[in-house]
Amino acid sequence: MPRLTTIFISICFYSFIFLVLASNVYAENLPVAAFGKLPEAQQVKLSPDGNKIAFIKNHEGSSMIGVRDLKKSKTRYLVVTDNQKFKIGWYLWANNDLLLMSADYPVQRGTLKYKESRLIKIKADGSEPFESVFKLRKNDNPPQFQDNIIDLLPDEPNHILMGLDLRLSNMPDVYKINLTNNRKRERIYKGKSHIYNWMTDRQHNLRLGYGRDETRIFYRFFDIQKDEWRNIWEYEIFDAPDISPLGFGLNPNDLYIRADHKGRYAIFKVDVSKADLPRTLIFHDPDYDVEGSLIYSQKTNDVIGVYHGEADNAKVFFDPVYEDFQTALNTALPDAYNNVSSFSADERKYILYTSNDQSPGAYYLGNRDTNELSFVLEQYSLLYQQKLSGKNKISYKARDGIEIEGYITKPHSNVKNTKGAIVLPHGGPMARNYAGFDWFTEFFASRGYTILEPNFRGSSGYGFKFEMEAVQKWGGAMQDDLADAALWMLKEHDIDKDKVCILGGSYGGYAALMAAVKQQDAFKCAASFAGVSDLELIVIKARRFTNNEVVKKQFGTDSDLLEQNSPVNFAKDINIPVLLIHGDKDRVVDVRHSRDMYEELQDNKKEVEYIELENGNHHMEIEAHRLKVLTSLEAFLQRNMGED
């Protein structure tokens, strides 16, 4: 997207004056850093009064929170981290003068490794050092999750509601926290057994508690009319489609939920004033699940839409006023993903993030009174005005006839010699791929590879039944879908059958290793980042956590079956080159999975390389690690596929 100082648009008449900076300049060999550096700007947000912009800036491996005072044209950097001591998760404006930030800290107690989240308060003018929102007292139980904000209480700008298990682990009470004094707090509601989360209505009254008892999901609702709590929904996880409360409408009797409708998750409005909780269908996509959160108006305090990844601009508006405004932006900036990510309280100023498949994206400050867009920040300056590939949606039939969707990224148009193809299964596995700019796939496209990202069975987004194919079925049909993806590429894209590799992270790493065991006809090499190699190890380690029963239900407890579907037990059968990469501080998939896999492959004298990233986490969030991963993968692929 062009980095113009100012763009003038007319929201009323959809006219657009745009000075296109045409450029066909393309660095034929873009450096690894162009893709692997952390995005230069993220999470750009306006203060409620619209006079300040906050953002996360990444620079030379460090991340920081900056605040730009629009009236003084001055920027301050208030928090800086090397992403190893702690990682900035998210932040928000508590009021015009104060930011709240969630920070993740790696923790190890004995052999138990996990992350601990803390809520930090930051003065926007930098007048005070940042510090924790509350201080633990002598007799407090230290919670693992200390960032659970229930309500910002806009009518009380110096207070927020938080859920904290300071009394008993995994039983959070509701506290009113004083933002001006981190020693002051008031418990306003005592937690209930197995309730992990709480929700308020738009009038800031506590109305809903939800949690889990072993594998039973349940919801407790506060009935205002009867002044009592009662159970409203419950179901067994993995046995029935979820019911997910999303939030209340301005009317305190309107509760929006996501629930199954004709085989896809849809949005309903529930009348909680009636005992039978009647539902009204609000939005349904017959082809895809609606997976996003609600969109609220800053002005009306009511629901105006929902995020939906398959919709234009990933949003569906219920209010025509906001739909018209989105249409105006789309007319002004055609053929782009245009997302208003932040509004001022009066909704006259806004932050627009705009991108397309050929542009990594940039942030603009919009002013509806002057019909003006001003450039603020961009994400990947080294990719500015480059010829990127983008993703195209495809579908193919698996061997049993099931239709599988995915996204294909073709080599950059300037690449002279293509080098083969990559099947890239996503993590989760109960997740999915979407279109849009992707630094990881664009890197390999710049090196001449064709990349296919299948939404194999077990992925989310295609209904409850499809997603449940991931439960106790790792290594089965969902694995076959990946080999079928490779066969489809050979047929449709003139790929050399000896130049197809599989690589992935987390579950995708497991799938790559399992392909090395079972699918050597389809794949000639396999690379795993933070991948699972031992299903039984996952079940054993879960015994120390509260989700133990859920994990057992998800993976099963049949040791023979777990062993049969664990790549670590079949190293002797692997006869293609394998690359293993893992961070030693991974709190999601323990590094032991890759260490054990490497040892087994070495013992069997197989072709294997192992790279362990010091202080590395599960999500490749340290810039030096991202660069190392890309460089190592490129070298591995080059050795095993090379050029035509």
XYZ file of C-alpha atoms in Angstrom, residues 42-45 54-58 63-66 79 81 83 86-95 98-105 115-122 130-131 133-134 144-152 160-164 179 197 341 621:
64
model
C 1.510 -4.107 15.414
C -1.664 -3.443 17.397
C -1.987 0.257 16.535
C -4.737 1.782 18.709
C -0.239 3.560 20.861
C 1.510 0.734 19.032
C 3.928 -2.155 19.412
C 7.183 -1.521 17.573
C 9.732 -4.235 16.826
C 9.781 -5.112 21.102
C 8.461 -1.945 22.672
C 5.239 -0.102 23.312
C 5.228 3.419 21.935
C 8.231 -0.565 27.580
C 11.769 -6.179 26.021
C 11.314 -11.013 24.009
C 9.071 -11.496 28.852
C 6.899 -11.194 25.756
C 4.321 -8.486 25.122
C 1.029 -10.260 24.483
C -1.581 -7.554 24.053
C -2.400 -4.123 25.414
C -5.358 -1.735 25.541
C -6.239 1.778 26.610
C -7.774 1.765 30.113
C -8.463 5.503 29.788
C -3.214 4.763 31.070
C -2.393 1.605 29.112
C -2.789 -1.955 30.357
C -0.440 -4.589 28.935
C -0.395 -8.370 29.209
C 3.135 -9.774 29.513
C 4.045 -13.467 29.302
C 6.935 -14.711 31.440
C 4.187 -19.422 31.105
C 2.819 -16.902 33.583
C 0.877 -13.842 32.426
C 0.914 -10.534 34.297
C -1.072 -7.330 33.827
C 1.111 -4.213 33.673
C -0.020 -0.590 33.884
C 1.780 2.047 31.842
C 5.504 0.661 34.399
C 4.463 -1.777 37.123
C -1.597 -3.547 38.268
C -1.784 -5.236 41.668
C -0.627 -18.349 36.750
C -2.906 -16.011 34.788
C -2.836 -12.478 36.182
C -4.240 -10.641 33.150
C -7.896 -11.703 33.127
C -9.787 -8.418 32.668
C -13.540 -8.908 32.927
C -14.647 -5.279 32.475
C -12.869 -1.925 31.996
C -11.343 -2.450 36.393
C -12.876 -5.842 37.164
C -10.568 -8.851 37.101
C -10.904 -12.578 37.652
C -8.096 -13.768 39.952
C -5.568 1.432 38.938
C -14.228 -17.126 33.511
C -8.968 -1.700 13.984
C 8.574 -14.774 18.520
